[in-house]
PDB file of C-alpha atoms and ligand atoms in Angstrom:
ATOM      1  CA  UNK W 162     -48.634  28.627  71.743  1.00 98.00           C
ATOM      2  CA  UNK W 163     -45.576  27.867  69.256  1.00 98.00           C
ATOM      3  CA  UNK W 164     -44.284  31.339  67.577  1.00 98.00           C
ATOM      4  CA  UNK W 165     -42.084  30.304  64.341  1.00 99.00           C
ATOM      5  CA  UNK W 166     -40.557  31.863  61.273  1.00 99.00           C
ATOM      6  CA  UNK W 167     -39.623  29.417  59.495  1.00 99.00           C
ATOM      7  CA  UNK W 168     -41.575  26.794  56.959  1.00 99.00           C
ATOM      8  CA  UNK W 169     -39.812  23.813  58.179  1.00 98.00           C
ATOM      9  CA  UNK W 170     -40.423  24.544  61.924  1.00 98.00           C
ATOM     10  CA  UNK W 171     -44.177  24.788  60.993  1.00 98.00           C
ATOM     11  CA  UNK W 172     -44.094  20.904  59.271  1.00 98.00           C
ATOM     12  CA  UNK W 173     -42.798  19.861  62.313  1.00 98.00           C
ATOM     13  CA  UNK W 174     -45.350  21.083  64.472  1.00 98.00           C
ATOM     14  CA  UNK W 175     -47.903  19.643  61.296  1.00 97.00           C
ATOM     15  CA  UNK W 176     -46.025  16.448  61.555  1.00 97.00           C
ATOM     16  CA  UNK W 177     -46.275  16.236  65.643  1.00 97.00           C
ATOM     17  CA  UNK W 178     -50.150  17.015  65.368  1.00 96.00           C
ATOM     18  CA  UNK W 179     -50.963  13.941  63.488  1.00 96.00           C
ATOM     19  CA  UNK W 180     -54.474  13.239  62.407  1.00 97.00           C
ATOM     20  CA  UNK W 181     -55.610  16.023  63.922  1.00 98.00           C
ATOM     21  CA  UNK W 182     -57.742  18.462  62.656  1.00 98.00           C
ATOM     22  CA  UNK W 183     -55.889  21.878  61.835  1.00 98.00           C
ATOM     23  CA  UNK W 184     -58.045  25.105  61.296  1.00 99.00           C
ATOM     24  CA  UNK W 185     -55.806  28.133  59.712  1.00 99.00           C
ATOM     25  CA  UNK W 186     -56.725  31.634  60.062  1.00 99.00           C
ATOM     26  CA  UNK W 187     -54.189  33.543  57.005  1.00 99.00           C
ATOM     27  CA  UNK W 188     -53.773  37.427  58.242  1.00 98.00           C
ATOM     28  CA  UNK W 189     -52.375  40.327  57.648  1.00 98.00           C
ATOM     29  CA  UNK W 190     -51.378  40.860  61.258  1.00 98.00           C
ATOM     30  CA  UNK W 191     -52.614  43.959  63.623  1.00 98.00           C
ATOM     31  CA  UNK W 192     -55.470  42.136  64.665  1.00 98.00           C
ATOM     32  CA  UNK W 193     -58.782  43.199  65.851  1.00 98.00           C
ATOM     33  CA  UNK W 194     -62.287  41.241  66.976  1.00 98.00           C
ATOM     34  CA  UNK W 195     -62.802  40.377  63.032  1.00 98.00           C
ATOM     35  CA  UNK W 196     -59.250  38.476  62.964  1.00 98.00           C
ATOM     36  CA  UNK W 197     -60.739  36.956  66.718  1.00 98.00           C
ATOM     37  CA  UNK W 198     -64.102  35.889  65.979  1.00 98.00           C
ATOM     38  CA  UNK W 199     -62.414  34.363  62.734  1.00 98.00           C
ATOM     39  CA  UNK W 200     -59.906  32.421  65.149  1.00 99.00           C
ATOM     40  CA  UNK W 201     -62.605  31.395  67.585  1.00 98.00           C
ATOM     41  CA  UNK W 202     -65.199  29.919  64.874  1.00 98.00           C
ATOM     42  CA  UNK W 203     -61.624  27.858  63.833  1.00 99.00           C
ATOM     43  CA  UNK W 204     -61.045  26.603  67.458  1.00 98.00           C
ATOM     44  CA  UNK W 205     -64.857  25.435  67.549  1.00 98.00           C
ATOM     45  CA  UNK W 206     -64.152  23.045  64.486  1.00 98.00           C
ATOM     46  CA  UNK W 207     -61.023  22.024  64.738  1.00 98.00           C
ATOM     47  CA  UNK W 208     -58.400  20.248  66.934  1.00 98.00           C
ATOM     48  CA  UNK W 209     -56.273  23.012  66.867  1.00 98.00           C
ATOM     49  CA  UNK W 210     -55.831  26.691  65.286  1.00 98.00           C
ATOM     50  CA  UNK W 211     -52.830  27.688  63.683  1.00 99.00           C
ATOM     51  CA  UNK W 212     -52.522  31.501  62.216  1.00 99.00           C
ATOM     52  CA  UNK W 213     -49.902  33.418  60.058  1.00 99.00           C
ATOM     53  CA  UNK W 214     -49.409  36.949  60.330  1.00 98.00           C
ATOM     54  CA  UNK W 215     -47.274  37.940  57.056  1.00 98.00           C
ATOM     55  CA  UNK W 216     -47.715  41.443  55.695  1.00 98.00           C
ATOM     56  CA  UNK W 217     -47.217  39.983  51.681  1.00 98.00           C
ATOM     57  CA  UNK W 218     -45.652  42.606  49.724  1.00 98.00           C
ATOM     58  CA  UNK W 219     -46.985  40.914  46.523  1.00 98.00           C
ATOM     59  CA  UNK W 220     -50.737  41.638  47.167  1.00 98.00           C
ATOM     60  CA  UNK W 221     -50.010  45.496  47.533  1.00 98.00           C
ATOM     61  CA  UNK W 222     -49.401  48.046  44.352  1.00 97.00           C
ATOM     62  CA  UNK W 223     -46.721  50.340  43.743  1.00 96.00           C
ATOM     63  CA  UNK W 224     -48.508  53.351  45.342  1.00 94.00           C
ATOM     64  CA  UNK W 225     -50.914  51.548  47.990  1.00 95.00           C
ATOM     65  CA  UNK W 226     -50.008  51.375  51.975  1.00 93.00           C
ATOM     66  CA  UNK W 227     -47.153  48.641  52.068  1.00 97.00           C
ATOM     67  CA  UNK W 228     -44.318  50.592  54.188  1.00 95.00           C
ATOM     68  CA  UNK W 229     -46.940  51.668  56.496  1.00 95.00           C
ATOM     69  CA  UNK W 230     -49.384  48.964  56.888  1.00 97.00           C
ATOM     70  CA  UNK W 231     -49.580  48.705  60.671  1.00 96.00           C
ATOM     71  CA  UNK W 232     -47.944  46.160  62.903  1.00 97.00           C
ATOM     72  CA  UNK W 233     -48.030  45.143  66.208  1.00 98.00           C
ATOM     73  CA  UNK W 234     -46.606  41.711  66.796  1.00 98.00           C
ATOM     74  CA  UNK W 235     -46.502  41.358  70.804  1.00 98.00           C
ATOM     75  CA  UNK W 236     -50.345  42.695  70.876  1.00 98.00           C
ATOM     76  CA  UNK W 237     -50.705  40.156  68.013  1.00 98.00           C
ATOM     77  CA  UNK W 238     -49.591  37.306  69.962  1.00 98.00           C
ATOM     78  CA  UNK W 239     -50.777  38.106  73.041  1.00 98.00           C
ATOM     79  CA  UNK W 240     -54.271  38.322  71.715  1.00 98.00           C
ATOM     80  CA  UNK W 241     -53.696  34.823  70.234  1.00 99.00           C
ATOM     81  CA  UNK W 242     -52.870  33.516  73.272  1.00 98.00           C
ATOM     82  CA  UNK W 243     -55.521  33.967  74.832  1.00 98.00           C
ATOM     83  CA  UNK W 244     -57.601  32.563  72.142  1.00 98.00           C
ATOM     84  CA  UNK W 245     -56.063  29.363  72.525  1.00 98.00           C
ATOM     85  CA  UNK W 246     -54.144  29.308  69.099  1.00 98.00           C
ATOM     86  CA  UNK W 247     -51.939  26.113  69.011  1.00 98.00           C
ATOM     87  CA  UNK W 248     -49.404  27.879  66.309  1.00 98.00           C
ATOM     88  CA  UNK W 249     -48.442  31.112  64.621  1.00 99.00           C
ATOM     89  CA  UNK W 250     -46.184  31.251  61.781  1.00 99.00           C
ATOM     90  CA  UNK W 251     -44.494  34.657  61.439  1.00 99.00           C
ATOM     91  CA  UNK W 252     -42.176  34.283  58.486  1.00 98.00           C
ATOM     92  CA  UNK W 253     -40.127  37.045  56.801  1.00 98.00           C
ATOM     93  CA  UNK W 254     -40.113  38.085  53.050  1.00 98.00           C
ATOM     94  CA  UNK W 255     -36.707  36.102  52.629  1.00 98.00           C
ATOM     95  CA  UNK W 256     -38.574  32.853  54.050  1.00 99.00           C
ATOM     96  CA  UNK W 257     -41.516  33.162  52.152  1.00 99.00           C
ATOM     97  CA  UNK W 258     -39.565  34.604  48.412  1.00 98.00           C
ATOM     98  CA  UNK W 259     -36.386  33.568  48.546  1.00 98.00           C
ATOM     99  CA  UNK W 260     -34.042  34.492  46.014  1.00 98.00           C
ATOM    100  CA  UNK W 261     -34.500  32.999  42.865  1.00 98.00           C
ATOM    101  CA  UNK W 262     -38.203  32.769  44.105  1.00 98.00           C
ATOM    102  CA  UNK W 263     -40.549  32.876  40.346  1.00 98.00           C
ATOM    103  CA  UNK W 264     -43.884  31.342  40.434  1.00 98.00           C
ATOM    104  CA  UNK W 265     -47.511  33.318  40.852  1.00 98.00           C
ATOM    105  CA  UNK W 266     -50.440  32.116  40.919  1.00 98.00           C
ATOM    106  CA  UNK W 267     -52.810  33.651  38.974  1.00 98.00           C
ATOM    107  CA  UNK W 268     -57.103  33.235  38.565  1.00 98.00           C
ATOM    108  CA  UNK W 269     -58.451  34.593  35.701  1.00 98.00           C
ATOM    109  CA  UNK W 270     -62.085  35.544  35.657  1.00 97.00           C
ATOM    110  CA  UNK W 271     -63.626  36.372  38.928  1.00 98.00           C
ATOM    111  CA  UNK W 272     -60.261  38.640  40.079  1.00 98.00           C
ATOM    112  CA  UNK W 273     -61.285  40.930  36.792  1.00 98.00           C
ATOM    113  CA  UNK W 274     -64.115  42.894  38.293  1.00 98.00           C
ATOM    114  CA  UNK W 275     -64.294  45.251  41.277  1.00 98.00           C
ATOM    115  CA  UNK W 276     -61.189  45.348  43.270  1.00 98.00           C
ATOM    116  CA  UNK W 277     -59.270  43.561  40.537  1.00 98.00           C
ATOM    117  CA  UNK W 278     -60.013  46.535  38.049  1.00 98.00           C
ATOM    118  CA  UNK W 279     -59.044  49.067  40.273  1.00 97.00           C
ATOM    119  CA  UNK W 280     -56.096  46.966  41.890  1.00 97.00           C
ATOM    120  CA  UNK W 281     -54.825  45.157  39.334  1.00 97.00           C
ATOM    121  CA  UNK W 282     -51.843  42.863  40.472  1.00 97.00           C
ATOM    122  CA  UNK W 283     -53.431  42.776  44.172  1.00 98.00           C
ATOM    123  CA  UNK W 284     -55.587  38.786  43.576  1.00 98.00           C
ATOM    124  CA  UNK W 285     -52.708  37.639  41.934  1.00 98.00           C
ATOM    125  CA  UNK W 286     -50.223  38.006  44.916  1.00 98.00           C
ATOM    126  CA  UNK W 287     -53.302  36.975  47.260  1.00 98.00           C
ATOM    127  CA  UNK W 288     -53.700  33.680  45.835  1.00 99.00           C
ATOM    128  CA  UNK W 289     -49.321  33.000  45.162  1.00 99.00           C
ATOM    129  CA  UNK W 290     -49.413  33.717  48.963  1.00 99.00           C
ATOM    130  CA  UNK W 291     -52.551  31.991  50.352  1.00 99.00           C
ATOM    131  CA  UNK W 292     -51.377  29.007  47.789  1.00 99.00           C
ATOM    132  CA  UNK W 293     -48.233  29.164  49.801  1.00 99.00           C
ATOM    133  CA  UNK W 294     -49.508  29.336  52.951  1.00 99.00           C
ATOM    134  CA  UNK W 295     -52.076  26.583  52.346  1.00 98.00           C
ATOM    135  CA  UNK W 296     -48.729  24.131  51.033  1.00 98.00           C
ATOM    136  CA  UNK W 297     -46.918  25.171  54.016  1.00 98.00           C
ATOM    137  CA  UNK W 298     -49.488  24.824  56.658  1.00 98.00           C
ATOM    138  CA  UNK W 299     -51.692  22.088  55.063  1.00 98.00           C
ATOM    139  CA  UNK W 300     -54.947  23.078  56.866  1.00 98.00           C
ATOM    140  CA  UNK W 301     -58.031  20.760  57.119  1.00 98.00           C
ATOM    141  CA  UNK W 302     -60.186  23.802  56.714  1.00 99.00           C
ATOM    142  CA  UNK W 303     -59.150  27.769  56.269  1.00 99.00           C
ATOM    143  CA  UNK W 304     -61.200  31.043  57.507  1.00 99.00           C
ATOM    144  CA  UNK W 305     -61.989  34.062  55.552  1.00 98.00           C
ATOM    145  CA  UNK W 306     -64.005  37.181  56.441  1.00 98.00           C
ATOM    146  CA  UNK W 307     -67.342  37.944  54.311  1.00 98.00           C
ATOM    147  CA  UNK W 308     -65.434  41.672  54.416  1.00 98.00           C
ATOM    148  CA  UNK W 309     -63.017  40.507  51.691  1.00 98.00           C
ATOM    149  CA  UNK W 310     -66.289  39.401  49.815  1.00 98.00           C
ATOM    150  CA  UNK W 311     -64.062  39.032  46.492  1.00 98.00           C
ATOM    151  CA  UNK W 312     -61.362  37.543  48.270  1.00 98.00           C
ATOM    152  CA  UNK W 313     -63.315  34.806  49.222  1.00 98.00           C
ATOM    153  CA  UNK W 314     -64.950  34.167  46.209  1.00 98.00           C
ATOM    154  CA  UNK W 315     -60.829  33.549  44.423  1.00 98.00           C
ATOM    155  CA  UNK W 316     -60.074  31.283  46.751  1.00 98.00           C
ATOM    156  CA  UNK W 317     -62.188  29.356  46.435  1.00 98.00           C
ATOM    157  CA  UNK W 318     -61.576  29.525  42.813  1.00 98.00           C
ATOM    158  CA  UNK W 319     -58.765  28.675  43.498  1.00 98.00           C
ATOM    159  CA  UNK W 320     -59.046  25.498  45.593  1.00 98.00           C
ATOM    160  CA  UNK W 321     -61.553  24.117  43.509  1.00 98.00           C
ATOM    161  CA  UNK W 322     -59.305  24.815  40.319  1.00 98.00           C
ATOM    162  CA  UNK W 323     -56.184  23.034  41.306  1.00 98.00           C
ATOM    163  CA  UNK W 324     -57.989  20.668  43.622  1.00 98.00           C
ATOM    164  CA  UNK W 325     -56.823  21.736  47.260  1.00 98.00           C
ATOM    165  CA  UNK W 326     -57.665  19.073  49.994  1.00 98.00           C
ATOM    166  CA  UNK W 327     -59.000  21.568  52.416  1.00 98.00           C
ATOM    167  CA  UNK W 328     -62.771  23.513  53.365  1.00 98.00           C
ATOM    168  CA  UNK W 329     -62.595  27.315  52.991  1.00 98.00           C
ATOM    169  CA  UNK W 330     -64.928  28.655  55.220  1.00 98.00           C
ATOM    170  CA  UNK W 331     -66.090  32.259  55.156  1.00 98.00           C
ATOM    171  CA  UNK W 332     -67.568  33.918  58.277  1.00 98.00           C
ATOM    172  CA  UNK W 333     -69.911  37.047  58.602  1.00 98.00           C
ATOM    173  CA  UNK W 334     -68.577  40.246  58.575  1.00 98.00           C
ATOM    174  CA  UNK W 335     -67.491  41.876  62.060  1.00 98.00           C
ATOM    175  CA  UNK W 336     -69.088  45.217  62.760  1.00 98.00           C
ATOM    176  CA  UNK W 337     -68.155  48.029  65.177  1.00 98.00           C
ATOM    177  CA  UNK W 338     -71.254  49.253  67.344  1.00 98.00           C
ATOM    178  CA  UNK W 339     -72.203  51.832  64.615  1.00 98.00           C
ATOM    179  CA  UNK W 340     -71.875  49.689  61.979  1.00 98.00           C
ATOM    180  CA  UNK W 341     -68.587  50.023  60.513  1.00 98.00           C
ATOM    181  CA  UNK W 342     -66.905  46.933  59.278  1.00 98.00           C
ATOM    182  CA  UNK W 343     -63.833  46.217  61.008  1.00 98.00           C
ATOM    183  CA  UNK W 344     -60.532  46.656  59.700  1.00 98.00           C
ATOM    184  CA  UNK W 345     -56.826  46.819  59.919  1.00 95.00           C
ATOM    185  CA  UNK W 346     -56.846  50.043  57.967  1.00 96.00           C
ATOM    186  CA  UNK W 347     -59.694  51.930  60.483  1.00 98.00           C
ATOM    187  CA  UNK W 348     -56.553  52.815  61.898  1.00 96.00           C
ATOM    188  CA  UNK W 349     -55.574  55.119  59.848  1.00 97.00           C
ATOM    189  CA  UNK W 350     -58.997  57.788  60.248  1.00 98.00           C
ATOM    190  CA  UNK W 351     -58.798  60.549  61.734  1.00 98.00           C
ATOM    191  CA  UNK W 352     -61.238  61.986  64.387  1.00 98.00           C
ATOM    192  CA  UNK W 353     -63.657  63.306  62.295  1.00 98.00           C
ATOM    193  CA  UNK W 354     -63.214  60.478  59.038  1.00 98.00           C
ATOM    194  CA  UNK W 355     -64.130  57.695  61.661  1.00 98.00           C
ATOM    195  CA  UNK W 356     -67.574  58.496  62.028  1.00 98.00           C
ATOM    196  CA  UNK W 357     -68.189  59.896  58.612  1.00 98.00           C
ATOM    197  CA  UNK W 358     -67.115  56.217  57.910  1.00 98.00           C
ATOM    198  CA  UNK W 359     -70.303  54.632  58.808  1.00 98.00           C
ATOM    199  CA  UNK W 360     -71.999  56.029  55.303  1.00 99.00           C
ATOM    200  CA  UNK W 361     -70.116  53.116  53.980  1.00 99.00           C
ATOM    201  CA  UNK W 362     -72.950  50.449  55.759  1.00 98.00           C
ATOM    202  CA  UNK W 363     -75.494  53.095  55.636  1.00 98.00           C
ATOM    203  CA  UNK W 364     -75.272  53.170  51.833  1.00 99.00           C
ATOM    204  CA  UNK W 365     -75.165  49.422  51.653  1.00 98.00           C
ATOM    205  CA  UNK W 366     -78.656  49.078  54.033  1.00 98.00           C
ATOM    206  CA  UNK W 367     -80.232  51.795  51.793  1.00 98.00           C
ATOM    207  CA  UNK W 368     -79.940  49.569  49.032  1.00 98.00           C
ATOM    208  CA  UNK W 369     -80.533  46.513  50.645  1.00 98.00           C
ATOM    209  CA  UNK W 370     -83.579  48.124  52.262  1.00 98.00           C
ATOM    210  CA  UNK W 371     -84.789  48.304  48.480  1.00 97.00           C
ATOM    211  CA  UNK W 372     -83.971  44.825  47.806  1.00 97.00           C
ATOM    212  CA  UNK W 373     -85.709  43.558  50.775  1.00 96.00           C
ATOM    213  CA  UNK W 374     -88.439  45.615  49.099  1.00 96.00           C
ATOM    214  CA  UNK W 375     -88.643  43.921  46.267  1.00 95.00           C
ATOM    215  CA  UNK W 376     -86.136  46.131  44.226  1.00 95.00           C
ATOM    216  CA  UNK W 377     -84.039  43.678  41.561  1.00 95.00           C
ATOM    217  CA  UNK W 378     -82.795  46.177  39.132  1.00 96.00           C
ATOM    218  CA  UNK W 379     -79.131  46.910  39.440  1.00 97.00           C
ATOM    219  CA  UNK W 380     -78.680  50.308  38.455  1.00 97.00           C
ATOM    220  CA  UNK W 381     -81.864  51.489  41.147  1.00 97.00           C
ATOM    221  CA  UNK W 382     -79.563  49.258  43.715  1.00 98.00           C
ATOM    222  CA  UNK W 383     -76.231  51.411  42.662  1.00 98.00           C
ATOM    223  CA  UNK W 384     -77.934  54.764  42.525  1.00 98.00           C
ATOM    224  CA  UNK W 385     -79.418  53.905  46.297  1.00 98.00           C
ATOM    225  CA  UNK W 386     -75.585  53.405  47.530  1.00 98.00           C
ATOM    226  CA  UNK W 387     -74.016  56.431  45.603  1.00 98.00           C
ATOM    227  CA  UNK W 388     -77.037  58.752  46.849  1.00 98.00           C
ATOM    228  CA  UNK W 389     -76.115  57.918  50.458  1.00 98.00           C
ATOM    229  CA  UNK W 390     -72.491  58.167  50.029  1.00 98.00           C
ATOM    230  CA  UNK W 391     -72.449  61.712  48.069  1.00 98.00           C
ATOM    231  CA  UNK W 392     -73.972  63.143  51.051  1.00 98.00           C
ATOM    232  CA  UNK W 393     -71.111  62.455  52.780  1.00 98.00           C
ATOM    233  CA  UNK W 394     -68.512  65.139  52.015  1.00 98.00           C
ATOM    234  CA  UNK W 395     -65.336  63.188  53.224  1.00 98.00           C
ATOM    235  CA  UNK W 396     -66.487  60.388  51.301  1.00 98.00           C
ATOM    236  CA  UNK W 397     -65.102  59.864  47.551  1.00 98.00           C
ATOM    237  CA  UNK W 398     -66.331  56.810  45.971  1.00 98.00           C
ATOM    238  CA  UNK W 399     -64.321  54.596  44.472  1.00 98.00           C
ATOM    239  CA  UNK W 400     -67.112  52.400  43.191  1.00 98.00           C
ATOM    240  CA  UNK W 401     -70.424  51.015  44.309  1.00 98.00           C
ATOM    241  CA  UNK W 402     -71.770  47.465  42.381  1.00 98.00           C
ATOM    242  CA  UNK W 403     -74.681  45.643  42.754  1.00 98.00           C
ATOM    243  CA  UNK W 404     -73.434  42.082  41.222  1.00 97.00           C
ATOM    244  CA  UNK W 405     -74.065  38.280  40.887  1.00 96.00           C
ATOM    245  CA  UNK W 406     -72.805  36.715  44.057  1.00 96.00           C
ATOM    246  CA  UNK W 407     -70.850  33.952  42.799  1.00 94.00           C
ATOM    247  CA  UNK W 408     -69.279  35.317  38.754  1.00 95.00           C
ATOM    248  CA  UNK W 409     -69.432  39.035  40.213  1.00 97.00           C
ATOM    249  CA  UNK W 410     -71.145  40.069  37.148  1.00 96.00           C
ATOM    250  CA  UNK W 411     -72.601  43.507  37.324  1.00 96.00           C
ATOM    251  CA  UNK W 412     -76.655  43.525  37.669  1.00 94.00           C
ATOM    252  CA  UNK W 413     -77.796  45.448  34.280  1.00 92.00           C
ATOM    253  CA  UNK W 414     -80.855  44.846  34.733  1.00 90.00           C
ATOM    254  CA  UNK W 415     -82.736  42.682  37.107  1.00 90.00           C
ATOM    255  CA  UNK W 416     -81.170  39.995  39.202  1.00 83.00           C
ATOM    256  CA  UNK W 417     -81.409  36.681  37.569  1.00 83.00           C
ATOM    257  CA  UNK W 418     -83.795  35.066  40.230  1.00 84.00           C
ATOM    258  CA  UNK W 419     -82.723  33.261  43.062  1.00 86.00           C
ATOM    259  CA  UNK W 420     -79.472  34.606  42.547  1.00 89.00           C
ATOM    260  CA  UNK W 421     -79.427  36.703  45.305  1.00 93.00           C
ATOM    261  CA  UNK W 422     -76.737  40.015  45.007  1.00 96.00           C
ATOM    262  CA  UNK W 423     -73.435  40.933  46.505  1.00 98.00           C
ATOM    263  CA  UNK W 424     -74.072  44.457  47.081  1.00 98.00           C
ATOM    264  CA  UNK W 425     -70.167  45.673  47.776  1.00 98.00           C
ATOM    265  CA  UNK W 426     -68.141  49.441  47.307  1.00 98.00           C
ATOM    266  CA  UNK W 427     -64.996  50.725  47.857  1.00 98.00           C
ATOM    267  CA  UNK W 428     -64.489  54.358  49.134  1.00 98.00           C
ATOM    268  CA  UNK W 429     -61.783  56.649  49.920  1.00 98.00           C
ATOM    269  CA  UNK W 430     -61.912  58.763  53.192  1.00 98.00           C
ATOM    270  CA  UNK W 431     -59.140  61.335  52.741  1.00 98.00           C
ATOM    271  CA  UNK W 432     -55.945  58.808  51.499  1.00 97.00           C
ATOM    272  CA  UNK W 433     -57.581  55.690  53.304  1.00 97.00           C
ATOM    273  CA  UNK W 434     -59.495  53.059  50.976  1.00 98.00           C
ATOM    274  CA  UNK W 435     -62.112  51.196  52.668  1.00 98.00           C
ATOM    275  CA  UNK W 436     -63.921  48.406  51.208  1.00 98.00           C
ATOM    276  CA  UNK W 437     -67.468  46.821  52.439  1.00 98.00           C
ATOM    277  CA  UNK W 438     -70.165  44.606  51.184  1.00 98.00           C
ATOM    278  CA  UNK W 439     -73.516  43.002  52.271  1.00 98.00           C
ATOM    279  CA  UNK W 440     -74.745  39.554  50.722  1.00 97.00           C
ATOM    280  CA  UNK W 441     -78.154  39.485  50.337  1.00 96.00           C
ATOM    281  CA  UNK W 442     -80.532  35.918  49.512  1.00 88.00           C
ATOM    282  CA  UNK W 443     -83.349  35.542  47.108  1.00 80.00           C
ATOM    283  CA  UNK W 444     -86.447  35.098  49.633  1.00 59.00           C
ATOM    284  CA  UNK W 445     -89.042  37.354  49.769  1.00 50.00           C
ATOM    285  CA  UNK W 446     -89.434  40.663  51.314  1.00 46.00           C
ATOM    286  CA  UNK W 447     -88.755  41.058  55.431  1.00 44.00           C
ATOM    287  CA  UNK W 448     -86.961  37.854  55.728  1.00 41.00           C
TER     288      UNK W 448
HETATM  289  O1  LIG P 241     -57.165  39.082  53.965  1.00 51.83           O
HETATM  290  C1  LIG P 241     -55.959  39.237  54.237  1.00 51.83           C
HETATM  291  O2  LIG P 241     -55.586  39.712  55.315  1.00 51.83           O
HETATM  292  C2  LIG P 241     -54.902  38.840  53.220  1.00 51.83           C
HETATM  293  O3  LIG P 241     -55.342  39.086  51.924  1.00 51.83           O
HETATM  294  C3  LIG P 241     -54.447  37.372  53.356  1.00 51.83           C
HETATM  295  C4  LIG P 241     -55.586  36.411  53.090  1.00 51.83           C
HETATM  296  C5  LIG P 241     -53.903  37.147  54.761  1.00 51.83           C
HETATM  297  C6  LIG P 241     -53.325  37.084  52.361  1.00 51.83           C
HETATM  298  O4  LIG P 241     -52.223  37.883  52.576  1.00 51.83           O
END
């Protein structure tokens, strides 16, 4: 496995690979079996895997987690390593805005909702970095978790918007045993947060228990997910939405049909925001 900082020792390992097929796996670093499983569905399609690990200051606001957002780089690579990842690209702020650095990239629309109201400037340094990333590493196809449900719905946004010669392919989400979706930022519960931190996916199977049931009226949906979570006195809801899948337009009244929903919420245990979704299909009840 090559470890490099820099962009133009990552062309050269591009330029070395030839025709073959590259799968890319963007993170955050301080990787867990969600960042894996990601890395492992790339290695089944591709020739080789290559991932970054770049904490991007630009996705993060002025009062959200940035100086300590955990890191681990040894543990990182070594779990790579065994995964069989062909490259990792490591770069530093300097390498990746350099000075005199001024261009963002910026979609309109579907970063307005959800996450994008309450985070405002967070989609826009997403997509400048994963724009980056996707120049520098020129993938044939690049992985994204279902957990980042809005995430995944920008970038590919944003590929099909400025016409990006690569397949974005998102996976399910990774669950712990008790349901919790993994993430970096689990890290930071304590004892007794972690397993009040399940009402996050109970909340989310109450209301898609309803769904399954026939239920298509978004409010009923949202008032399912808050009931479960205000029973949960650690738990301080951010916001819960029941919303079209693919324009993340709020459900006001019923689904349109075959739609499906993207039932997601955001909730705070103590200082620590977690975010989780579920994405649910039009067919009829118990399938
Ligand atoms: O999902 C993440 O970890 C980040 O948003 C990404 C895609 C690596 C961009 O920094």
């Amino acid at each position: 496995m090559k470890v490099v900082t820099t962009i133009d020792e990552v062309r050269a390992v591009r330029r070395r690979q030839g025709t073959a097929t590259l799968g890319f796996v963007p993170t955050m670093g301080y990787l867990h079996e969600g960042h894996l499983d990601l890395v492992r569905r790339a290695r089944a399609e591709n020739d080789y895997v290559a991932v970054s690990i770049y904490v991007n200051p630009k996705q993060f606001g002025p009062t959200e987690d940035l100086s300590r957002y955990p890191r681990d780089l040894e543990r990182d690579l070594s779990l790579l390593r065994a995964e069989g990842v062909a490259l990792v690209f490591a770069p530093s702020d300097a390498e990746m805005y350099p000075p005199g650095y001024q261009t963002r990239v910026l979609v309109t629309g579907v970063t307005q909702p959800l996450e994008g109201a309450k985070r405002p400037t967070h989609f826009e340094g997403v997509t400048t970095v994963v724009a980056k990333l996707f120049n520098i590493v020129r993938p044939n196809r690049a992985y994204f978790g279902q957990k980042d449900a809005q995430q995944t719905v920008v970038v590919r946004q944003m590929a099909r918007d400025l016409n990006l010669d690569l397949d974005i392919v998102v996976c399910p989400t990774t669950r712990e045993p008790d349901g919790l979706a993994m993430s970096s930022r689990n890290k930071y519960l304590t004892a007794e947060q972690r397993p009040a931190a399940t009402v996050l996916y109970r909340a989310l199977r109450a209301a898609e228990a309803l769904w399954r049931g026939g239920t298509r009226d978004g409010a009923v949906l949202r008032d399912a997910m808050r009931r479960v979570l205000d029973a949960e006195p650690l738990a301080r809801v951010d916001y819960v939405s029941a919303a079209d899948p693919l324009t993340l337009e709020e459900w006001e009244g019923d689904a349109r049909a075959g739609a499906g929903a993207l039932l997601s919420l955001a909730v705070f245990m103590g200082p620590t925001r977690l975010i989780d979704n579920v994405l649910l299909n039009d067919r009829p009840a118990d399938e």
